[in-house]
Short mmCIF file of N, CA and C in Angstrom, two decimals:
data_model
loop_
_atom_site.label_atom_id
_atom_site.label_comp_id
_atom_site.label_asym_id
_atom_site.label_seq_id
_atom_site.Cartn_x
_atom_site.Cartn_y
_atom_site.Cartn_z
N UNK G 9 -26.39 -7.88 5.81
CA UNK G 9 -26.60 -6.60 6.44
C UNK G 9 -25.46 -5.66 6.04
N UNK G 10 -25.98 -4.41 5.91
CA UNK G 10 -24.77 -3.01 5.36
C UNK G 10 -24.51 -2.04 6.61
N UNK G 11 -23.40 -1.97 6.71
CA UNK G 11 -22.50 -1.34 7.70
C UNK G 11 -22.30 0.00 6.84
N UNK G 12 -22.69 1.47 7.58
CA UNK G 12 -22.17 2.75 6.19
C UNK G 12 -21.12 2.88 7.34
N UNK G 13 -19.63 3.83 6.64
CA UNK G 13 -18.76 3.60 7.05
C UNK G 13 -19.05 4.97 8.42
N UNK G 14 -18.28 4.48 9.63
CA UNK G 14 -18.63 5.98 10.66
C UNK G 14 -17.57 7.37 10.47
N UNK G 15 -18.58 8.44 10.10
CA UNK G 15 -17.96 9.13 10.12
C UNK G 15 -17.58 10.38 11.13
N UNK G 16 -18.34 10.32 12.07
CA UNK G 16 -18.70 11.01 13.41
C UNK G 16 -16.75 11.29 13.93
N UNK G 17 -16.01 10.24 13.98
CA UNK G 17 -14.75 11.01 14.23
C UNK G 17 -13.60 9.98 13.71
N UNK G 18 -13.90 10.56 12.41
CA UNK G 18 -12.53 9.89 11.45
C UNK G 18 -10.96 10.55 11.81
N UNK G 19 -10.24 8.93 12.03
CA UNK G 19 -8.65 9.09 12.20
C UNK G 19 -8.05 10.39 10.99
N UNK G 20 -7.63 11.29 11.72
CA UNK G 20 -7.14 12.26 10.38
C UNK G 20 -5.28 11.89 10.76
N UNK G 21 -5.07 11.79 9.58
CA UNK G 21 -3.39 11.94 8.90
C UNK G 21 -3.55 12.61 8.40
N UNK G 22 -2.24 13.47 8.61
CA UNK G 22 -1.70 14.77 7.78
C UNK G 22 -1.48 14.40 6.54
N UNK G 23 -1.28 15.34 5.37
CA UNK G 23 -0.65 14.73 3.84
C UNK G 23 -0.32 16.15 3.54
N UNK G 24 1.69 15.84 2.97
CA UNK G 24 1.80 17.36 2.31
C UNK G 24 2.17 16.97 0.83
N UNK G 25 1.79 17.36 0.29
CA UNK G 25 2.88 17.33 -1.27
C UNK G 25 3.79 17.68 -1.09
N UNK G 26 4.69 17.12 -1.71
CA UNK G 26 6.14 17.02 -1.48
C UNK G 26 6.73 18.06 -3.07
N UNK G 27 6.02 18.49 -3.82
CA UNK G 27 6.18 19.56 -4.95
C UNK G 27 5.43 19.94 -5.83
N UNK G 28 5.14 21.27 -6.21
CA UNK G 28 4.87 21.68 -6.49
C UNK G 28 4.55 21.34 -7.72
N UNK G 29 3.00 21.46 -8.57
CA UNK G 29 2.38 21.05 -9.89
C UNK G 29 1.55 22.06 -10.39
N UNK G 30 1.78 22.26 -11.76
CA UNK G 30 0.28 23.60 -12.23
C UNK G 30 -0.78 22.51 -11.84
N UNK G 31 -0.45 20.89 -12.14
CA UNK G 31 -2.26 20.31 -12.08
C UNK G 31 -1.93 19.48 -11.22
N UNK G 32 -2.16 19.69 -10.13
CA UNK G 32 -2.00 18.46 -8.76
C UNK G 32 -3.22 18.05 -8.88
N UNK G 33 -2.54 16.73 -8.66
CA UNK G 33 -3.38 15.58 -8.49
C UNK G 33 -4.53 15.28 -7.11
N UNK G 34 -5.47 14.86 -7.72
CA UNK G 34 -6.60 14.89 -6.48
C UNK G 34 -5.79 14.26 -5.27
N UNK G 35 -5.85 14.61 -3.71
CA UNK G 35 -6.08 13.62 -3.02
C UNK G 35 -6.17 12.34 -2.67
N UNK G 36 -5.85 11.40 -2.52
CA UNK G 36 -6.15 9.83 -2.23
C UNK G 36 -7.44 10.16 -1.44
N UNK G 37 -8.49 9.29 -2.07
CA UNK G 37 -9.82 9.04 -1.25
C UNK G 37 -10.18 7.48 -1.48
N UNK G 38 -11.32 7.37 -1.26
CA UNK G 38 -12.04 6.28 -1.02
C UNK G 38 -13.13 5.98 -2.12
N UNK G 39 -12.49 5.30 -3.03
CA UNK G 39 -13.66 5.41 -4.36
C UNK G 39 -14.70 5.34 -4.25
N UNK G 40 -15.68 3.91 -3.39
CA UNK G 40 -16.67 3.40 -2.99
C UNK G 40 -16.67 3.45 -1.35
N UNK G 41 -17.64 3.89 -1.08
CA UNK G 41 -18.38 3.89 0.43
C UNK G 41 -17.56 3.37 1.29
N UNK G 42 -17.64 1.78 1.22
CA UNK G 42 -17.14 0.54 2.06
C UNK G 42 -16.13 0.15 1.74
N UNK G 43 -14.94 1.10 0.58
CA UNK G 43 -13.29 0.56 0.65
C UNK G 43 -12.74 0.73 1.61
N UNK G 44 -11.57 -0.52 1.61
CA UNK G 44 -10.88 -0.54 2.99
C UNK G 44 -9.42 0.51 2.50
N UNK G 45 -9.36 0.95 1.27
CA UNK G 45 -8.35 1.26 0.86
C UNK G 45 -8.53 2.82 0.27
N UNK G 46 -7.30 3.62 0.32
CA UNK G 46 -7.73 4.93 -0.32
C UNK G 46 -6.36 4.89 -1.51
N UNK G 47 -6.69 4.76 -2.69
CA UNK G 47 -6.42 5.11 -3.74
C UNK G 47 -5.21 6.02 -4.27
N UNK G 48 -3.69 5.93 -4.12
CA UNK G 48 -2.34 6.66 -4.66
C UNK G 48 -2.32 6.42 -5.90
N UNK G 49 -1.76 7.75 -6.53
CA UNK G 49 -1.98 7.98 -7.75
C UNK G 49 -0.45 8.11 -8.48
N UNK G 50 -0.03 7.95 -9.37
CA UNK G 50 1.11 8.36 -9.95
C UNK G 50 1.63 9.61 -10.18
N UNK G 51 2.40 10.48 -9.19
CA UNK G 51 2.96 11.79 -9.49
C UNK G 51 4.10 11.72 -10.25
N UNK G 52 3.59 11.79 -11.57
CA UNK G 52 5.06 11.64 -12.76
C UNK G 52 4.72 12.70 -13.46
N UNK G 53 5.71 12.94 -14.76
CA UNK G 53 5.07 13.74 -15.18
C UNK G 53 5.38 12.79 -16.91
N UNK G 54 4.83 13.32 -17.89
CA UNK G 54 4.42 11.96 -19.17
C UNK G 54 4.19 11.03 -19.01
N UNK G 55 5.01 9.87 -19.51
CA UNK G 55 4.57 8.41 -19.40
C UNK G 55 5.88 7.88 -19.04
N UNK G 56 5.54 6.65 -17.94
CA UNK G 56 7.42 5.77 -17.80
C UNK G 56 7.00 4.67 -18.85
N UNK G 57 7.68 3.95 -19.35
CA UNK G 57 7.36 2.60 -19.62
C UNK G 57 7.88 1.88 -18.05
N UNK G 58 7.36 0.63 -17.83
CA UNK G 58 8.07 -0.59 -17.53
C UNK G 58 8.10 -1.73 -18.10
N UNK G 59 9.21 -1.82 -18.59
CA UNK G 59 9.38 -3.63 -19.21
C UNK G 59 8.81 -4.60 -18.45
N UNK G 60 8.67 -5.58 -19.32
CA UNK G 60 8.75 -7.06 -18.35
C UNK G 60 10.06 -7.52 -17.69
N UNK G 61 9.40 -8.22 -16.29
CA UNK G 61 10.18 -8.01 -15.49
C UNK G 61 11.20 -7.29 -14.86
N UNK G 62 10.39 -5.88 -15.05
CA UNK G 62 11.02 -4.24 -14.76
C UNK G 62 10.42 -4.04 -13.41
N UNK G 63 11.28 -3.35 -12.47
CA UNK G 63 11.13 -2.73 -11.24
C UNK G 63 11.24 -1.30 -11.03
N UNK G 64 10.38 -0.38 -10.50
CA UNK G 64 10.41 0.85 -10.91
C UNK G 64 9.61 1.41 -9.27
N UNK G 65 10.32 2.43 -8.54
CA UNK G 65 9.78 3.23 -7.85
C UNK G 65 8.87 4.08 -8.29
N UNK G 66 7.78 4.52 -7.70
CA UNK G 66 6.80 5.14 -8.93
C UNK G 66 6.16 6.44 -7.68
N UNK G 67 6.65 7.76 -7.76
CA UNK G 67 6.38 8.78 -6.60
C UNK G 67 5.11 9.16 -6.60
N UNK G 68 4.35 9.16 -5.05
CA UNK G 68 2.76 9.28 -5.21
C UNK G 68 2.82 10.82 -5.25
N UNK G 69 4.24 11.71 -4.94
CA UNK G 69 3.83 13.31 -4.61
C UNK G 69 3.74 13.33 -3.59
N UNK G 70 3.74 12.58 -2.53
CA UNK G 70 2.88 13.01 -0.71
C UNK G 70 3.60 12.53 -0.13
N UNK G 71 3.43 13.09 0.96
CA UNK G 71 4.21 12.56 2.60
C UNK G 71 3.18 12.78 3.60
N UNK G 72 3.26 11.65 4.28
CA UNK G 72 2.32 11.48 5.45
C UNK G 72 2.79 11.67 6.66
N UNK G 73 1.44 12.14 7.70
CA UNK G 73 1.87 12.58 9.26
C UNK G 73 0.86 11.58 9.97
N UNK G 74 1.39 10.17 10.15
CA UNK G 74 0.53 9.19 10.56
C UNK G 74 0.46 9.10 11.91
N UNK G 75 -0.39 8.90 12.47
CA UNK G 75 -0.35 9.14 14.01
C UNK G 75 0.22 8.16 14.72
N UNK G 76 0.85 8.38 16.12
CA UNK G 76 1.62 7.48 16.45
C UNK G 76 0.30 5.91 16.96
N UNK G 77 0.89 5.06 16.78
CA UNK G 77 0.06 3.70 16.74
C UNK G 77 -0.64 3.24 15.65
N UNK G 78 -0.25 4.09 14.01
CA UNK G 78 -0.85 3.63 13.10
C UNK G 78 0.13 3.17 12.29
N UNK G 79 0.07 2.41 11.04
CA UNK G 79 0.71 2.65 9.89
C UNK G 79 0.18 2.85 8.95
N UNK G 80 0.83 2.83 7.39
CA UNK G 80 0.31 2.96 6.18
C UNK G 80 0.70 1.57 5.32
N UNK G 81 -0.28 0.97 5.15
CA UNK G 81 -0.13 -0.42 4.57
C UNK G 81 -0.34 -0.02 2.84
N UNK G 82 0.63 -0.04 2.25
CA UNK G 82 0.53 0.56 0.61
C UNK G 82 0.48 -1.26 0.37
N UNK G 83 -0.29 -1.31 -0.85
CA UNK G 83 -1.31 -2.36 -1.45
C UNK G 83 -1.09 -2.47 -2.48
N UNK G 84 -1.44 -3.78 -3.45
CA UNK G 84 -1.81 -3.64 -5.07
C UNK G 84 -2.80 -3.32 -5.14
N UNK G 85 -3.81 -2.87 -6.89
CA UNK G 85 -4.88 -2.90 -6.73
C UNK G 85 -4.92 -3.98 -7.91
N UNK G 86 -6.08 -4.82 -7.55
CA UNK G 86 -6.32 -6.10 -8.19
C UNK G 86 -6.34 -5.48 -9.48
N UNK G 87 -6.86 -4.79 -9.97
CA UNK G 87 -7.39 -4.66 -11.57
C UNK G 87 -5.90 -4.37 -12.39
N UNK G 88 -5.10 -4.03 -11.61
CA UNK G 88 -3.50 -3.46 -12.06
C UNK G 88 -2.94 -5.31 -12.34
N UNK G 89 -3.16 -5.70 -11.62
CA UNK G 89 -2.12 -7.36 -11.73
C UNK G 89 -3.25 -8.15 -12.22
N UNK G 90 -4.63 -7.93 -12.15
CA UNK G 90 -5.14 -8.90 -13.24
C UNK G 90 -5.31 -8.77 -14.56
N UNK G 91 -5.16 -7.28 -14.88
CA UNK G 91 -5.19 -7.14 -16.81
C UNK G 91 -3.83 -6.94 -17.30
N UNK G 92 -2.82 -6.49 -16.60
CA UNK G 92 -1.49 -6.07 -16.77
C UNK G 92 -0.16 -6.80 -16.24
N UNK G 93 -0.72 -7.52 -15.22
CA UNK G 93 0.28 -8.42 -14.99
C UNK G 93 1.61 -7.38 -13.66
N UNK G 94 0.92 -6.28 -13.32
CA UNK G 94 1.48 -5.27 -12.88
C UNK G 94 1.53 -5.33 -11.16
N UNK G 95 2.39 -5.55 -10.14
CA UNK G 95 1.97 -5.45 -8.89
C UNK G 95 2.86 -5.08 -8.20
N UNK G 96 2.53 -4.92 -7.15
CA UNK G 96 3.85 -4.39 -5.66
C UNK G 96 4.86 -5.59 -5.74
N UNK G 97 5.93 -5.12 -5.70
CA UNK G 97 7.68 -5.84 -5.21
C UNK G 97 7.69 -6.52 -4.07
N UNK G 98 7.30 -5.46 -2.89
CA UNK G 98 7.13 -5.98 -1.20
C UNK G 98 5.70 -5.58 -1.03
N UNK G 99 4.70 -6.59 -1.02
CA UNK G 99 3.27 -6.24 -0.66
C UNK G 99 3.12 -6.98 0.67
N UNK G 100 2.54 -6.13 1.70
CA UNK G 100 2.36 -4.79 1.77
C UNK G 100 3.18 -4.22 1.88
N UNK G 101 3.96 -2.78 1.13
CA UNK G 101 4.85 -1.80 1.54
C UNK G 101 4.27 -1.52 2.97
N UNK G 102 5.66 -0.68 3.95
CA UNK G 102 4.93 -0.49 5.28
C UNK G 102 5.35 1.27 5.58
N UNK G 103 4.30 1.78 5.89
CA UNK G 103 4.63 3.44 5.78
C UNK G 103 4.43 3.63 7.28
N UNK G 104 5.73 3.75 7.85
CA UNK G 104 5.87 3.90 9.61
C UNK G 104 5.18 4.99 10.31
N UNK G 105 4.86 5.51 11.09
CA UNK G 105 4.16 6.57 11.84
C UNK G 105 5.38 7.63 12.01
N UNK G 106 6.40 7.54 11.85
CA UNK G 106 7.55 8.51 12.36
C UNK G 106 8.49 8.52 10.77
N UNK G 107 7.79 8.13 9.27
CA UNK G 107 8.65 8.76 8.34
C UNK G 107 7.76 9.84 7.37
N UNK G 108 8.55 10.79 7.00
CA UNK G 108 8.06 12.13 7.17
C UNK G 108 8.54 12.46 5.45
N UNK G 109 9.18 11.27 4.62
CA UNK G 109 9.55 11.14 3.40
C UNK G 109 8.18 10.97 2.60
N UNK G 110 8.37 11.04 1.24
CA UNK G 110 7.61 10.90 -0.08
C UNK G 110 7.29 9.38 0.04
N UNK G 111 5.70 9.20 0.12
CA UNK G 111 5.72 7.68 0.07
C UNK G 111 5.89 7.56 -1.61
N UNK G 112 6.54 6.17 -1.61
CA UNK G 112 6.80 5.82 -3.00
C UNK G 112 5.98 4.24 -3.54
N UNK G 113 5.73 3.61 -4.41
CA UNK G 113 5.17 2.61 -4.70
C UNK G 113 5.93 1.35 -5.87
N UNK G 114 6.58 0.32 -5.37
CA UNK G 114 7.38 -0.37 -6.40
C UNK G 114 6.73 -1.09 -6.79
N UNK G 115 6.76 -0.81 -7.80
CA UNK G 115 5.89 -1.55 -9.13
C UNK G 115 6.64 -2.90 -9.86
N UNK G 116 6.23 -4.05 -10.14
CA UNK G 116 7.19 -4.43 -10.80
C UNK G 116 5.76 -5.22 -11.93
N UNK G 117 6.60 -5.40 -13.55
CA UNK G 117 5.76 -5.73 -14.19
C UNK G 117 5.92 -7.49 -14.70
N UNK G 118 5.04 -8.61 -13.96
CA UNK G 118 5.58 -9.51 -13.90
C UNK G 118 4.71 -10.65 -16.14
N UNK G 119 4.27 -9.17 -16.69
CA UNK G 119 3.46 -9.90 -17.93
C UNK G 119 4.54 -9.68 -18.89
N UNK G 120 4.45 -10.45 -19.75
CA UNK G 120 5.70 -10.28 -21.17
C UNK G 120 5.29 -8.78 -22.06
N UNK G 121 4.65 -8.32 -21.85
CA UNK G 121 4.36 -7.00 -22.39
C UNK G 121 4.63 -6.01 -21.41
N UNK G 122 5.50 -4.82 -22.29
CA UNK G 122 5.56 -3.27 -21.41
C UNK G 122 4.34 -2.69 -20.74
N UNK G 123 4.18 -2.29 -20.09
CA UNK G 123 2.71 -1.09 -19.18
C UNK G 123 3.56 0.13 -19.47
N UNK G 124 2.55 1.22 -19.84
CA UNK G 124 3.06 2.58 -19.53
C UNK G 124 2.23 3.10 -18.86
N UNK G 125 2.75 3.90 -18.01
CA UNK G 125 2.38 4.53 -16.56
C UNK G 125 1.88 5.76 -17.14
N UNK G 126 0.97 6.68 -16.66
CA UNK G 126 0.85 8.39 -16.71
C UNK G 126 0.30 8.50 -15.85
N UNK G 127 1.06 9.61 -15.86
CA UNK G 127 0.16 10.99 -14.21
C UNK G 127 -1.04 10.76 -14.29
N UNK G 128 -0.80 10.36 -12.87
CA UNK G 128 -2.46 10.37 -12.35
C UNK G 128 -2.77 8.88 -12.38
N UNK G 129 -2.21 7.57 -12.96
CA UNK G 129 -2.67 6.36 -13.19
C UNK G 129 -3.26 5.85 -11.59
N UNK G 130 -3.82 5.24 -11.07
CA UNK G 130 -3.95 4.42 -9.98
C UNK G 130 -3.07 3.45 -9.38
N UNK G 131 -1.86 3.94 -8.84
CA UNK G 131 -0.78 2.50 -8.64
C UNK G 131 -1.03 1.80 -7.60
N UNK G 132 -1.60 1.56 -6.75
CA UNK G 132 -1.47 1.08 -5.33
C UNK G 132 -2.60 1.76 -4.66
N UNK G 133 -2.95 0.92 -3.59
CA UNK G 133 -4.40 1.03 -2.55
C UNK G 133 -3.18 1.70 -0.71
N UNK G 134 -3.88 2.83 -0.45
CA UNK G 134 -3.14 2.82 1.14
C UNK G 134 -4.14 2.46 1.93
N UNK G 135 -4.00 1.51 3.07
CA UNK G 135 -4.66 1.36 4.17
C UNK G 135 -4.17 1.66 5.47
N UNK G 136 -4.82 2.63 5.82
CA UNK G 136 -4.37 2.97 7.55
C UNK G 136 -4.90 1.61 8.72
N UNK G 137 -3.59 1.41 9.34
CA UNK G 137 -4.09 0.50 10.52
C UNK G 137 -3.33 0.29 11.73
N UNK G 138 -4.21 -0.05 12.88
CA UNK G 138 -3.39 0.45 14.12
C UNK G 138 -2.52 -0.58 14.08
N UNK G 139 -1.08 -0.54 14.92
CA UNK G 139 0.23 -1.30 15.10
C UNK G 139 -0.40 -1.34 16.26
N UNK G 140 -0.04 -3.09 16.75
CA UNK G 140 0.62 -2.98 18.30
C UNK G 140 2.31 -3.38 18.19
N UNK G 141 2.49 -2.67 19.46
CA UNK G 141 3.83 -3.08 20.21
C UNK G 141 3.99 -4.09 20.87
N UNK G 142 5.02 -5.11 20.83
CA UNK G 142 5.18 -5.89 21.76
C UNK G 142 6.42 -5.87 22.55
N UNK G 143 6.41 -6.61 23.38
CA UNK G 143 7.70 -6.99 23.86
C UNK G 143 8.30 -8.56 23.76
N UNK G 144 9.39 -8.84 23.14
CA UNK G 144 10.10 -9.92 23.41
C UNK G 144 10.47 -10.56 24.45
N UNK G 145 9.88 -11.69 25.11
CA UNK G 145 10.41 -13.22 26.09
C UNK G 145 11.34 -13.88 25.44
N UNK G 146 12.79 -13.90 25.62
CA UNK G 146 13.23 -15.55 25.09
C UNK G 146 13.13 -16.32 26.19
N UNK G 147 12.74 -17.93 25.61
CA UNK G 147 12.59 -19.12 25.95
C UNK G 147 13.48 -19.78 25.55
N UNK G 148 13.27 -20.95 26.32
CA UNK G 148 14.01 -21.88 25.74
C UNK G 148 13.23 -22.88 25.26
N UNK G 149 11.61 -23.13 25.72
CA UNK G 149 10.90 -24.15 24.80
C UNK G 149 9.71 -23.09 24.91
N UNK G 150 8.95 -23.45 23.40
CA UNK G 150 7.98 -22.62 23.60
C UNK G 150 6.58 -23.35 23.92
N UNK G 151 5.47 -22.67 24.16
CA UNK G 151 4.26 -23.30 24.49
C UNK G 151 3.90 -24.74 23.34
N UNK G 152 3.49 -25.46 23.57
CA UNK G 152 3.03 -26.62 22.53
C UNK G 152 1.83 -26.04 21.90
N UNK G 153 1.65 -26.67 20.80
CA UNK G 153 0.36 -26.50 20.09
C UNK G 153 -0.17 -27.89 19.49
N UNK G 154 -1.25 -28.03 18.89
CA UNK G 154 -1.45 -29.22 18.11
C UNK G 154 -0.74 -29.04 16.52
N UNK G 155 -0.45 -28.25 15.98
CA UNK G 155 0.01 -27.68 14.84
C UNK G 155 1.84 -27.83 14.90
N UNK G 156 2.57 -27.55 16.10
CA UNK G 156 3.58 -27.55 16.30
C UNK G 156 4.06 -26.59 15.18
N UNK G 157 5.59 -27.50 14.61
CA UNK G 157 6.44 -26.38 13.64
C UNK G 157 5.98 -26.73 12.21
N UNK G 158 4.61 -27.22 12.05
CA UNK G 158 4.00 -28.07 10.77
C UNK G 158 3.63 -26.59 10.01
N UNK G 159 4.33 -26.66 8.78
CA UNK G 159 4.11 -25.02 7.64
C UNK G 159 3.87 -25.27 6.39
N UNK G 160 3.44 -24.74 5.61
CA UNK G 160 3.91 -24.81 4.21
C UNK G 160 2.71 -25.83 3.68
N UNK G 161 1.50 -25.63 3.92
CA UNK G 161 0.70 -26.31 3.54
C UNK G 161 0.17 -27.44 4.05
N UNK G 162 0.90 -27.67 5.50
CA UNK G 162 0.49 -28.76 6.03
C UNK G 162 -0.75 -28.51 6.34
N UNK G 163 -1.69 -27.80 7.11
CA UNK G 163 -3.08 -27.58 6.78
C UNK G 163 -4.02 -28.11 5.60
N UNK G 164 -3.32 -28.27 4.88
CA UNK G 164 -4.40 -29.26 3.52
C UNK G 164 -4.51 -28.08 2.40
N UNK G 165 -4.79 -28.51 1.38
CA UNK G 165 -4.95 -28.06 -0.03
C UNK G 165 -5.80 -26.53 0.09
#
């Protein structure tokens, strides 16, 4: 069964460009119908290289006004790290509801061949999603489980 996505009263975030371009770059949208992700683009201007095993901040142009109880979950996009070997540093980057800076996207290139970047490339997927808050209990023992402190694959293959 197909779910179309609701649009009756979509979460709006603010977005400013952060400078000025004769050819600004589209918007981040939603390529296909049912992505969970909207699409940051590379605000550079020519081409960067990145080496192998190169790390590179890569500026989308924008700053976001995320509403309080959301964040911005910046993403790889698969087709970037499966032909290029190309992906996020810290995946998911985390874009807070209260920073008002240029989101940026770290790229790092983990294939023995250079990638070169140009304006406008596709670097990274953003996903908006609500945060909860919690509050901290210390204990001194915590609840039991059947799982206990068992990690790292103990679950099976």
């Amino acid at each position: 069964m197909w779910y179309i996505r609701a649009m009756a009263s979509p979460l709006i975030v603010q977005v400013r460009r952060v400078r000025a371009h004769p050819e600004p770059l589209p918007l981040p949208r939603y390529e296909t119908e049912l992505a969970a992700g909207l699409d940051l683009r590379a605000d550079i201007d020519g081409e960067r290289v990145l080496r192998p095993l190169e790390r590179m901040a890569v500026p989308t142009g924008l700053a976001l006004g995320l509403p309080p109880g959301y964040e911005g979950q910046v993403r790889p996009r698969s087709g970037l790290a499966l032909r290029h070997g190309v992906t996020l540093l810290n995946a998911p980057g985390t874009v807070d509801a209260d920073y008002r800076g240029e989101v940026q996207v770290i790229l790092v290139n983990l294939s023995s061949e250079p990638f070169t970047l140009r304006r406008g490339d596709r670097v990274a997927q953003l996903v908006v999603a609500p945060v909860t808050s919690v509050g901290l209990s210390e204990v001194e023992v915590l609840d039991a489980t059947a799982r206990g402190g068992n990690g790292f694959g103990s679950t099976g293959r």
